[in-house]
PDB file of C-alpha atoms and ligand atoms in Angstrom:
ATOM      1  CA  MET A   1     101.049 103.714  44.989  1.00  0.00           C
ATOM      2  CA  LYS A   2      99.802 105.683  48.291  1.00  0.00           C
ATOM      3  CA  LEU A   3      97.016 107.697  46.820  1.00  0.00           C
ATOM      4  CA  ILE A   4      94.663 110.236  48.827  1.00  0.00           C
ATOM      5  CA  PHE A   5      91.054 111.232  47.033  1.00  0.00           C
ATOM      6  CA  LEU A   6      89.767 114.705  48.082  1.00  0.00           C
ATOM      7  CA  GLY A   7      87.196 116.448  46.487  1.00  0.00           C
ATOM      8  CA  PRO A   8      83.752 117.506  47.936  1.00  0.00           C
ATOM      9  CA  PRO A   9      80.907 114.973  48.234  1.00  0.00           C
ATOM     10  CA  GLY A  10      79.545 113.668  45.461  1.00  0.00           C
ATOM     11  CA  ALA A  11      82.854 114.684  43.485  1.00  0.00           C
ATOM     12  CA  GLY A  12      82.618 110.918  41.810  1.00  0.00           C
ATOM     13  CA  LYS A  13      85.597 109.573  44.753  1.00  0.00           C
ATOM     14  CA  GLY A  14      84.326 106.109  45.382  1.00  0.00           C
ATOM     15  CA  THR A  15      82.922 105.872  41.714  1.00  0.00           C
ATOM     16  CA  LEU A  16      86.572 106.662  40.373  1.00  0.00           C
ATOM     17  CA  ALA A  17      87.841 104.536  43.198  1.00  0.00           C
ATOM     18  CA  ALA A  18      86.174 101.503  42.046  1.00  0.00           C
ATOM     19  CA  LYS A  19      87.500 101.951  38.836  1.00  0.00           C
ATOM     20  CA  ALA A  20      91.380 102.839  40.203  1.00  0.00           C
ATOM     21  CA  VAL A  21      91.201  99.445  42.007  1.00  0.00           C
ATOM     22  CA  GLU A  22      90.670  98.062  39.140  1.00  0.00           C
ATOM     23  CA  ILE A  23      93.825  99.265  37.495  1.00  0.00           C
ATOM     24  CA  LEU A  24      95.750 100.116  39.801  1.00  0.00           C
ATOM     25  CA  HIS A  25      95.282  96.648  42.201  1.00  0.00           C
ATOM     26  CA  ILE A  26      95.881  98.593  45.118  1.00  0.00           C
ATOM     27  CA  PRO A  27      93.101  98.573  48.341  1.00  0.00           C
ATOM     28  CA  HIS A  28      90.140 101.641  48.648  1.00  0.00           C
ATOM     29  CA  ILE A  29      89.684 103.028  52.423  1.00  0.00           C
ATOM     30  CA  SER A  30      86.753 105.100  51.878  1.00  0.00           C
ATOM     31  CA  THR A  31      86.156 106.276  55.874  1.00  0.00           C
ATOM     32  CA  GLY A  32      82.093 107.505  54.738  1.00  0.00           C
ATOM     33  CA  VAL A  33      82.018 102.951  54.042  1.00  0.00           C
ATOM     34  CA  VAL A  34      83.236 102.422  57.279  1.00  0.00           C
ATOM     35  CA  PHE A  35      81.648 104.270  58.545  1.00  0.00           C
ATOM     36  CA  ARG A  36      77.566 103.248  57.137  1.00  0.00           C
ATOM     37  CA  SER A  37      78.909  99.394  57.630  1.00  0.00           C
ATOM     38  CA  ALA A  38      78.775  99.987  61.051  1.00  0.00           C
ATOM     39  CA  ILE A  39      75.942 101.982  61.704  1.00  0.00           C
ATOM     40  CA  ALA A  40      74.197  99.382  59.413  1.00  0.00           C
ATOM     41  CA  ALA A  41      75.879  96.371  61.818  1.00  0.00           C
ATOM     42  CA  LYS A  42      74.572  98.645  64.768  1.00  0.00           C
ATOM     43  CA  SER A  43      78.111  98.199  66.663  1.00  0.00           C
ATOM     44  CA  PRO A  44      79.020 100.771  69.148  1.00  0.00           C
ATOM     45  CA  LEU A  45      81.236 102.422  66.441  1.00  0.00           C
ATOM     46  CA  GLY A  46      78.044 102.857  64.162  1.00  0.00           C
ATOM     47  CA  ILE A  47      75.708 103.818  67.065  1.00  0.00           C
ATOM     48  CA  LYS A  48      78.190 107.041  68.125  1.00  0.00           C
ATOM     49  CA  VAL A  49      78.472 107.984  64.374  1.00  0.00           C
ATOM     50  CA  LYS A  50      75.186 107.670  63.071  1.00  0.00           C
ATOM     51  CA  ALA A  51      73.621 111.036  64.213  1.00  0.00           C
ATOM     52  CA  ILE A  52      76.887 112.768  63.411  1.00  0.00           C
ATOM     53  CA  ILE A  53      77.106 111.118  59.738  1.00  0.00           C
ATOM     54  CA  ASP A  54      72.862 111.821  58.922  1.00  0.00           C
ATOM     55  CA  ALA A  55      73.463 115.240  59.521  1.00  0.00           C
ATOM     56  CA  GLY A  56      76.290 115.624  57.095  1.00  0.00           C
ATOM     57  CA  LYS A  57      79.028 116.774  60.719  1.00  0.00           C
ATOM     58  CA  LEU A  58      81.825 114.951  60.256  1.00  0.00           C
ATOM     59  CA  VAL A  59      82.826 112.075  62.676  1.00  0.00           C
ATOM     60  CA  ASP A  60      85.585 113.699  65.894  1.00  0.00           C
ATOM     61  CA  ASP A  61      89.347 113.489  64.894  1.00  0.00           C
ATOM     62  CA  GLU A  62      90.662 111.032  67.631  1.00  0.00           C
ATOM     63  CA  THR A  63      88.148 108.340  66.284  1.00  0.00           C
ATOM     64  CA  THR A  64      88.764 108.528  62.655  1.00  0.00           C
ATOM     65  CA  ILE A  65      92.701 108.762  63.094  1.00  0.00           C
ATOM     66  CA  ALA A  66      92.211 105.932  65.340  1.00  0.00           C
ATOM     67  CA  LEU A  67      90.595 103.707  62.377  1.00  0.00           C
ATOM     68  CA  VAL A  68      92.068 104.747  59.613  1.00  0.00           C
ATOM     69  CA  LYS A  69      95.763 104.142  61.464  1.00  0.00           C
ATOM     70  CA  GLU A  70      94.668 101.014  62.678  1.00  0.00           C
ATOM     71  CA  ARG A  71      93.790 100.216  59.158  1.00  0.00           C
ATOM     72  CA  LEU A  72      96.867 101.217  57.311  1.00  0.00           C
ATOM     73  CA  ALA A  73      99.049  98.924  59.744  1.00  0.00           C
ATOM     74  CA  GLN A  74      97.318  95.655  58.077  1.00  0.00           C
ATOM     75  CA  ASP A  75      99.738  94.189  54.904  1.00  0.00           C
ATOM     76  CA  ASP A  76      97.663  94.464  52.048  1.00  0.00           C
ATOM     77  CA  VAL A  77      97.972  97.728  52.184  1.00  0.00           C
ATOM     78  CA  LYS A  78     102.299  97.759  52.512  1.00  0.00           C
ATOM     79  CA  THR A  79     102.468  98.730  48.782  1.00  0.00           C
ATOM     80  CA  GLY A  80      99.646 101.056  48.123  1.00  0.00           C
ATOM     81  CA  TYR A  81      96.111 102.132  48.975  1.00  0.00           C
ATOM     82  CA  ILE A  82      93.113 104.250  47.868  1.00  0.00           C
ATOM     83  CA  LEU A  83      92.487 106.321  50.449  1.00  0.00           C
ATOM     84  CA  ASP A  84      89.641 108.128  49.563  1.00  0.00           C
ATOM     85  CA  GLY A  85      87.446 110.592  52.773  1.00  0.00           C
ATOM     86  CA  PHE A  86      90.773 110.999  54.828  1.00  0.00           C
ATOM     87  CA  PRO A  87      92.196 113.367  55.648  1.00  0.00           C
ATOM     88  CA  ARG A  88      89.544 115.234  55.386  1.00  0.00           C
ATOM     89  CA  THR A  89      90.686 117.848  58.940  1.00  0.00           C
ATOM     90  CA  ILE A  90      94.434 119.255  58.704  1.00  0.00           C
ATOM     91  CA  PRO A  91      94.484 118.191  61.986  1.00  0.00           C
ATOM     92  CA  GLN A  92      93.656 114.593  60.177  1.00  0.00           C
ATOM     93  CA  ALA A  93      96.117 114.938  57.370  1.00  0.00           C
ATOM     94  CA  GLU A  94      98.943 115.988  60.043  1.00  0.00           C
ATOM     95  CA  ALA A  95      98.514 113.044  62.314  1.00  0.00           C
ATOM     96  CA  LEU A  96      98.434 110.874  58.605  1.00  0.00           C
ATOM     97  CA  ALA A  97     102.157 111.872  58.014  1.00  0.00           C
ATOM     98  CA  ASP A  98     103.232 110.400  61.475  1.00  0.00           C
ATOM     99  CA  PHE A  99     102.028 107.053  60.153  1.00  0.00           C
ATOM    100  CA  SER A 100     102.031 107.411  56.162  1.00  0.00           C
ATOM    101  CA  GLU A 101     103.588 109.455  53.339  1.00  0.00           C
ATOM    102  CA  ALA A 102     101.103 109.299  50.725  1.00  0.00           C
ATOM    103  CA  ASP A 103     102.687 109.540  47.373  1.00  0.00           C
ATOM    104  CA  LYS A 104     100.298 111.516  45.507  1.00  0.00           C
ATOM    105  CA  VAL A 105      97.017 113.689  46.473  1.00  0.00           C
ATOM    106  CA  VAL A 106      94.661 113.365  43.860  1.00  0.00           C
ATOM    107  CA  ASN A 107      91.481 116.544  43.931  1.00  0.00           C
ATOM    108  CA  PHE A 108      88.351 115.935  41.829  1.00  0.00           C
ATOM    109  CA  ASP A 109      87.473 119.057  41.168  1.00  0.00           C
ATOM    110  CA  ILE A 110      83.351 119.793  40.366  1.00  0.00           C
ATOM    111  CA  PRO A 111      81.199 122.795  41.518  1.00  0.00           C
ATOM    112  CA  ASP A 112      78.719 122.999  43.720  1.00  0.00           C
ATOM    113  CA  SER A 113      75.911 123.036  40.914  1.00  0.00           C
ATOM    114  CA  SER A 114      77.351 119.286  39.442  1.00  0.00           C
ATOM    115  CA  VAL A 115      77.565 117.984  43.493  1.00  0.00           C
ATOM    116  CA  LEU A 116      74.130 118.842  43.845  1.00  0.00           C
ATOM    117  CA  GLU A 117      72.666 117.292  40.550  1.00  0.00           C
ATOM    118  CA  ARG A 118      74.903 114.397  41.708  1.00  0.00           C
ATOM    119  CA  LEU A 119      74.097 113.432  45.387  1.00  0.00           C
ATOM    120  CA  GLY A 120      70.769 114.274  44.567  1.00  0.00           C
ATOM    121  CA  GLY A 121      70.019 111.509  41.667  1.00  0.00           C
ATOM    122  CA  ARG A 122      72.509 109.390  44.057  1.00  0.00           C
ATOM    123  CA  ARG A 123      70.923 105.654  44.707  1.00  0.00           C
ATOM    124  CA  VAL A 124      73.743 102.809  46.755  1.00  0.00           C
ATOM    125  CA  CYS A 125      73.100  99.862  46.802  1.00  0.00           C
ATOM    126  CA  ARG A 126      72.658  98.330  50.298  1.00  0.00           C
ATOM    127  CA  LYS A 127      74.278  95.129  50.103  1.00  0.00           C
ATOM    128  CA  CYS A 128      77.698  95.861  48.082  1.00  0.00           C
ATOM    129  CA  GLY A 129      78.109  99.812  48.370  1.00  0.00           C
ATOM    130  CA  HIS A 130      77.867 100.062  44.358  1.00  0.00           C
ATOM    131  CA  ASN A 131      77.083 103.992  43.924  1.00  0.00           C
ATOM    132  CA  PHE A 132      73.919 104.627  40.717  1.00  0.00           C
ATOM    133  CA  HIS A 133      72.431 107.403  40.224  1.00  0.00           C
ATOM    134  CA  VAL A 134      68.753 107.637  38.747  1.00  0.00           C
ATOM    135  CA  ILE A 135      69.964 110.036  35.449  1.00  0.00           C
ATOM    136  CA  PHE A 136      73.903 108.845  34.873  1.00  0.00           C
ATOM    137  CA  ASP A 137      73.772 105.409  35.903  1.00  0.00           C
ATOM    138  CA  SER A 138      70.685 103.775  37.077  1.00  0.00           C
ATOM    139  CA  PRO A 139      70.209 100.163  37.617  1.00  0.00           C
ATOM    140  CA  LYS A 140      68.524  98.131  34.859  1.00  0.00           C
ATOM    141  CA  LYS A 141      65.647  96.948  37.697  1.00  0.00           C
ATOM    142  CA  GLU A 142      64.640  99.963  39.294  1.00  0.00           C
ATOM    143  CA  GLY A 143      65.260  99.059  43.057  1.00  0.00           C
ATOM    144  CA  LEU A 144      67.477  96.375  42.445  1.00  0.00           C
ATOM    145  CA  CYS A 145      71.806  96.753  42.560  1.00  0.00           C
ATOM    146  CA  ASP A 146      72.699  95.158  38.379  1.00  0.00           C
ATOM    147  CA  TYR A 147      75.818  93.571  40.717  1.00  0.00           C
ATOM    148  CA  CYS A 148      74.763  92.000  43.165  1.00  0.00           C
ATOM    149  CA  GLY A 149      70.717  91.971  43.469  1.00  0.00           C
ATOM    150  CA  GLY A 150      70.759  93.904  46.731  1.00  0.00           C
ATOM    151  CA  GLU A 151      68.274  96.864  47.924  1.00  0.00           C
ATOM    152  CA  VAL A 152      69.520 100.071  45.542  1.00  0.00           C
ATOM    153  CA  TYR A 153      68.363 103.300  48.505  1.00  0.00           C
ATOM    154  CA  VAL A 154      69.124 107.242  49.133  1.00  0.00           C
ATOM    155  CA  ARG A 155      71.960 107.474  51.670  1.00  0.00           C
ATOM    156  CA  GLU A 156      70.261 109.584  54.822  1.00  0.00           C
ATOM    157  CA  ASP A 157      73.065 112.395  53.783  1.00  0.00           C
ATOM    158  CA  ASP A 158      71.960 112.152  50.881  1.00  0.00           C
ATOM    159  CA  LYS A 159      69.033 114.358  52.036  1.00  0.00           C
ATOM    160  CA  SER A 160      68.696 118.146  50.730  1.00  0.00           C
ATOM    161  CA  GLY A 161      69.479 120.275  54.614  1.00  0.00           C
ATOM    162  CA  SER A 162      72.366 117.689  55.259  1.00  0.00           C
ATOM    163  CA  ILE A 163      74.020 117.846  51.411  1.00  0.00           C
ATOM    164  CA  GLN A 164      73.939 121.808  52.084  1.00  0.00           C
ATOM    165  CA  LYS A 165      75.208 121.107  55.438  1.00  0.00           C
ATOM    166  CA  ARG A 166      77.969 118.402  53.830  1.00  0.00           C
ATOM    167  CA  LEU A 167      78.976 121.515  51.637  1.00  0.00           C
ATOM    168  CA  GLU A 168      79.670 124.057  54.268  1.00  0.00           C
ATOM    169  CA  VAL A 169      81.790 121.804  56.315  1.00  0.00           C
ATOM    170  CA  TYR A 170      82.958 120.698  53.125  1.00  0.00           C
ATOM    171  CA  ARG A 171      84.995 124.583  52.652  1.00  0.00           C
ATOM    172  CA  ALA A 172      85.318 125.322  55.877  1.00  0.00           C
ATOM    173  CA  GLN A 173      87.257 122.380  57.086  1.00  0.00           C
ATOM    174  CA  THR A 174      88.657 120.253  54.084  1.00  0.00           C
ATOM    175  CA  ALA A 175      88.989 122.505  51.710  1.00  0.00           C
ATOM    176  CA  PRO A 176      92.315 124.117  53.371  1.00  0.00           C
ATOM    177  CA  LEU A 177      93.724 120.705  52.300  1.00  0.00           C
ATOM    178  CA  ILE A 178      93.801 121.365  48.556  1.00  0.00           C
ATOM    179  CA  ASP A 179      96.406 124.117  49.879  1.00  0.00           C
ATOM    180  CA  PHE A 180      98.211 121.819  52.493  1.00  0.00           C
ATOM    181  CA  TYR A 181      99.114 119.337  50.068  1.00  0.00           C
ATOM    182  CA  ARG A 182     100.032 121.560  47.067  1.00  0.00           C
ATOM    183  CA  ASN A 183     102.465 122.989  49.476  1.00  0.00           C
ATOM    184  CA  LYS A 184     104.247 120.122  49.598  1.00  0.00           C
ATOM    185  CA  GLY A 185     104.295 119.143  45.920  1.00  0.00           C
ATOM    186  CA  ILE A 186     102.373 115.919  45.657  1.00  0.00           C
ATOM    187  CA  LEU A 187      98.724 117.009  45.401  1.00  0.00           C
ATOM    188  CA  VAL A 188      97.196 116.674  41.783  1.00  0.00           C
ATOM    189  CA  ASP A 189      94.042 118.085  40.317  1.00  0.00           C
ATOM    190  CA  VAL A 190      91.735 115.883  38.113  1.00  0.00           C
ATOM    191  CA  ASP A 191      88.367 117.591  36.290  1.00  0.00           C
ATOM    192  CA  ALA A 192      85.636 115.558  37.658  1.00  0.00           C
ATOM    193  CA  ARG A 193      83.025 117.463  35.652  1.00  0.00           C
ATOM    194  CA  PRO A 194      83.254 114.843  32.440  1.00  0.00           C
ATOM    195  CA  ALA A 195      81.419 111.280  32.186  1.00  0.00           C
ATOM    196  CA  VAL A 196      82.868 108.480  34.157  1.00  0.00           C
ATOM    197  CA  ASP A 197      84.662 106.914  31.296  1.00  0.00           C
ATOM    198  CA  VAL A 198      86.477 110.940  30.978  1.00  0.00           C
ATOM    199  CA  VAL A 199      86.984 111.474  34.373  1.00  0.00           C
ATOM    200  CA  VAL A 200      89.407 107.648  34.566  1.00  0.00           C
ATOM    201  CA  GLU A 201      91.303 108.629  31.730  1.00  0.00           C
ATOM    202  CA  ASN A 202      92.182 112.340  33.622  1.00  0.00           C
ATOM    203  CA  PHE A 203      92.358 109.986  36.565  1.00  0.00           C
ATOM    204  CA  LYS A 204      95.413 108.003  34.695  1.00  0.00           C
ATOM    205  CA  LYS A 205      97.109 110.695  33.155  1.00  0.00           C
ATOM    206  CA  ALA A 206      97.427 112.876  36.154  1.00  0.00           C
ATOM    207  CA  VAL A 207      98.823 109.044  38.119  1.00  0.00           C
ATOM    208  CA  GLY A 208     101.378 108.463  35.105  1.00  0.00           C
ATOM    209  CA  LYS A 209      99.278 105.909  33.923  1.00  0.00           C
ATOM    210  CA  GLY A 210      97.842 107.374  31.049  1.00  0.00           C
TER     211      GLY A 210
HETATM  212  P1  AP5 B 301      81.662 109.931  52.530  1.00  0.00           P
HETATM  213  O1  AP5 B 301      81.247 108.441  52.283  1.00  0.00           O
HETATM  214  O2  AP5 B 301      83.761 109.806  52.367  1.00  0.00           O
HETATM  215  O3  AP5 B 301      80.642 111.149  52.042  1.00  0.00           O
HETATM  216  P2  AP5 B 301      82.096 112.444  50.609  1.00  0.00           P
HETATM  217  O4  AP5 B 301      82.963 112.624  51.048  1.00  0.00           O
HETATM  218  O5  AP5 B 301      80.584 113.449  50.949  1.00  0.00           O
HETATM  219  O6  AP5 B 301      81.889 111.923  49.481  1.00  0.00           O
HETATM  220  P3  AP5 B 301      80.069 110.940  48.740  1.00  0.00           P
HETATM  221  O7  AP5 B 301      80.569 109.836  49.023  1.00  0.00           O
HETATM  222  O8  AP5 B 301      79.537 111.867  49.114  1.00  0.00           O
HETATM  223  O9  AP5 B 301      80.922 111.335  47.284  1.00  0.00           O
HETATM  224  P4  AP5 B 301      81.514 110.370  45.636  1.00  0.00           P
HETATM  225  O10 AP5 B 301      82.695 111.717  45.519  1.00  0.00           O
HETATM  226  O11 AP5 B 301      82.641 109.309  46.746  1.00  0.00           O
HETATM  227  O12 AP5 B 301      80.765 110.782  45.281  1.00  0.00           O
HETATM  228  P5  AP5 B 301      80.335 109.521  43.985  1.00  0.00           P
HETATM  229  O13 AP5 B 301      81.275 108.549  43.463  1.00  0.00           O
HETATM  230  O14 AP5 B 301      79.113 108.647  45.256  1.00  0.00           O
HETATM  231  O15 AP5 B 301      81.711 110.353  54.160  1.00  0.00           O
HETATM  232  C1  AP5 B 301      80.168 110.318  54.789  1.00  0.00           C
HETATM  233  C2  AP5 B 301      80.178 111.129  56.189  1.00  0.00           C
HETATM  234  O16 AP5 B 301      80.767 109.736  56.884  1.00  0.00           O
HETATM  235  C3  AP5 B 301      80.843 112.716  55.831  1.00  0.00           C
HETATM  236  O17 AP5 B 301      79.708 113.031  55.765  1.00  0.00           O
HETATM  237  C4  AP5 B 301      81.293 112.396  57.706  1.00  0.00           C
HETATM  238  O18 AP5 B 301      80.003 112.239  58.306  1.00  0.00           O
HETATM  239  C5  AP5 B 301      81.847 110.754  58.092  1.00  0.00           C
HETATM  240  N1  AP5 B 301      83.507 110.750  57.678  1.00  0.00           N
HETATM  241  C6  AP5 B 301      83.484 110.210  56.209  1.00  0.00           C
HETATM  242  N2  AP5 B 301      85.074 109.827  56.466  1.00  0.00           N
HETATM  243  C7  AP5 B 301      85.577 111.465  57.278  1.00  0.00           C
HETATM  244  C8  AP5 B 301      86.732 111.947  58.048  1.00  0.00           C
HETATM  245  N3  AP5 B 301      87.833 111.386  57.404  1.00  0.00           N
HETATM  246  N4  AP5 B 301      86.142 112.310  59.238  1.00  0.00           N
HETATM  247  C9  AP5 B 301      84.858 112.932  59.602  1.00  0.00           C
HETATM  248  N5  AP5 B 301      83.998 112.472  59.637  1.00  0.00           N
HETATM  249  C10 AP5 B 301      84.733 111.082  58.107  1.00  0.00           C
HETATM  250  O19 AP5 B 301      79.332 110.348  43.001  1.00  0.00           O
HETATM  251  C11 AP5 B 301      78.110 110.765  43.384  1.00  0.00           C
HETATM  252  C12 AP5 B 301      76.994 110.406  42.297  1.00  0.00           C
HETATM  253  O20 AP5 B 301      77.443 111.061  41.869  1.00  0.00           O
HETATM  254  C13 AP5 B 301      76.730 108.924  42.115  1.00  0.00           C
HETATM  255  O21 AP5 B 301      75.395 109.081  42.095  1.00  0.00           O
HETATM  256  C14 AP5 B 301      77.461 108.631  40.680  1.00  0.00           C
HETATM  257  O22 AP5 B 301      76.937 107.701  40.045  1.00  0.00           O
HETATM  258  C15 AP5 B 301      77.371 110.024  39.884  1.00  0.00           C
HETATM  259  N6  AP5 B 301      78.794 109.991  39.835  1.00  0.00           N
HETATM  260  C16 AP5 B 301      79.594 109.655  40.381  1.00  0.00           C
HETATM  261  N7  AP5 B 301      80.671 110.277  38.524  1.00  0.00           N
HETATM  262  C17 AP5 B 301      80.481 110.450  37.776  1.00  0.00           C
HETATM  263  C18 AP5 B 301      81.026 111.133  36.395  1.00  0.00           C
HETATM  264  N8  AP5 B 301      81.828 111.086  36.324  1.00  0.00           N
HETATM  265  N9  AP5 B 301      78.730 111.708  35.690  1.00  0.00           N
HETATM  266  C19 AP5 B 301      78.236 111.734  36.233  1.00  0.00           C
HETATM  267  N10 AP5 B 301      77.625 111.314  37.655  1.00  0.00           N
HETATM  268  C20 AP5 B 301      78.236 111.157  38.049  1.00  0.00           C
END
């Protein structure tokens, strides 16, 4: 199954993708994770995108499309994938249609108030990338990942000015993809407001695995 996860920053796409991988046994491809790994490695890509990402803006379409096209040419994604955070603009969606056609687009529906609460409390493992939350899912030992012992930190783009910017960018550039895919007849809505286990059940029903 070829899936696209759509939704505002902090909707829970990455958290749900980690669960969906266990259910569907397909790779999870997050452009945000790829960019953050490149930044951590101080690679040429990381150096190019760091300031853009920290400010909550989008990386240019050309760079992002080339990266996803290369990843989707690999053998492990021939029969399925979860694309999380791509496409994020209409030109990205049009480009994707030229090299891969998704079966379903899962739209994680959530109000801004919940986004602010989730991003304001998010903590991420620097080593394995697991998402924690200071209230909803806090690490057992403060500052340390339950799964790999890595350092748990606050993403630079989770600091308040960047969160507002990301919401503005989402509304202007990414939200139009909801109608784009609804008109193609492949969009399914998932209520992303409840607790993770409930969202997982909503997701399974939406993709016919419930
Ligand atoms: P990216 O990493 O994709 O960020 P995002 O889309 O803004 O999404 P987030 O990772 O912020 O949120 P999420 O929906 O995954 O939520 P999460 O599961 O963590 O992109 C980062 C940046 O890279 C972009 O701003 C841009 O600059 C660049 N970029 C990436 N793709 C690009 C593209 N295609 N084009 C151009 N630029 C691109 O959950 C959030 C928090 O809530 C966590 O703390 C979690 O524990 C908690 N939580 C999750 N679900 C629940 C729940 N059900 N109940 C309670 N708490 C929950």
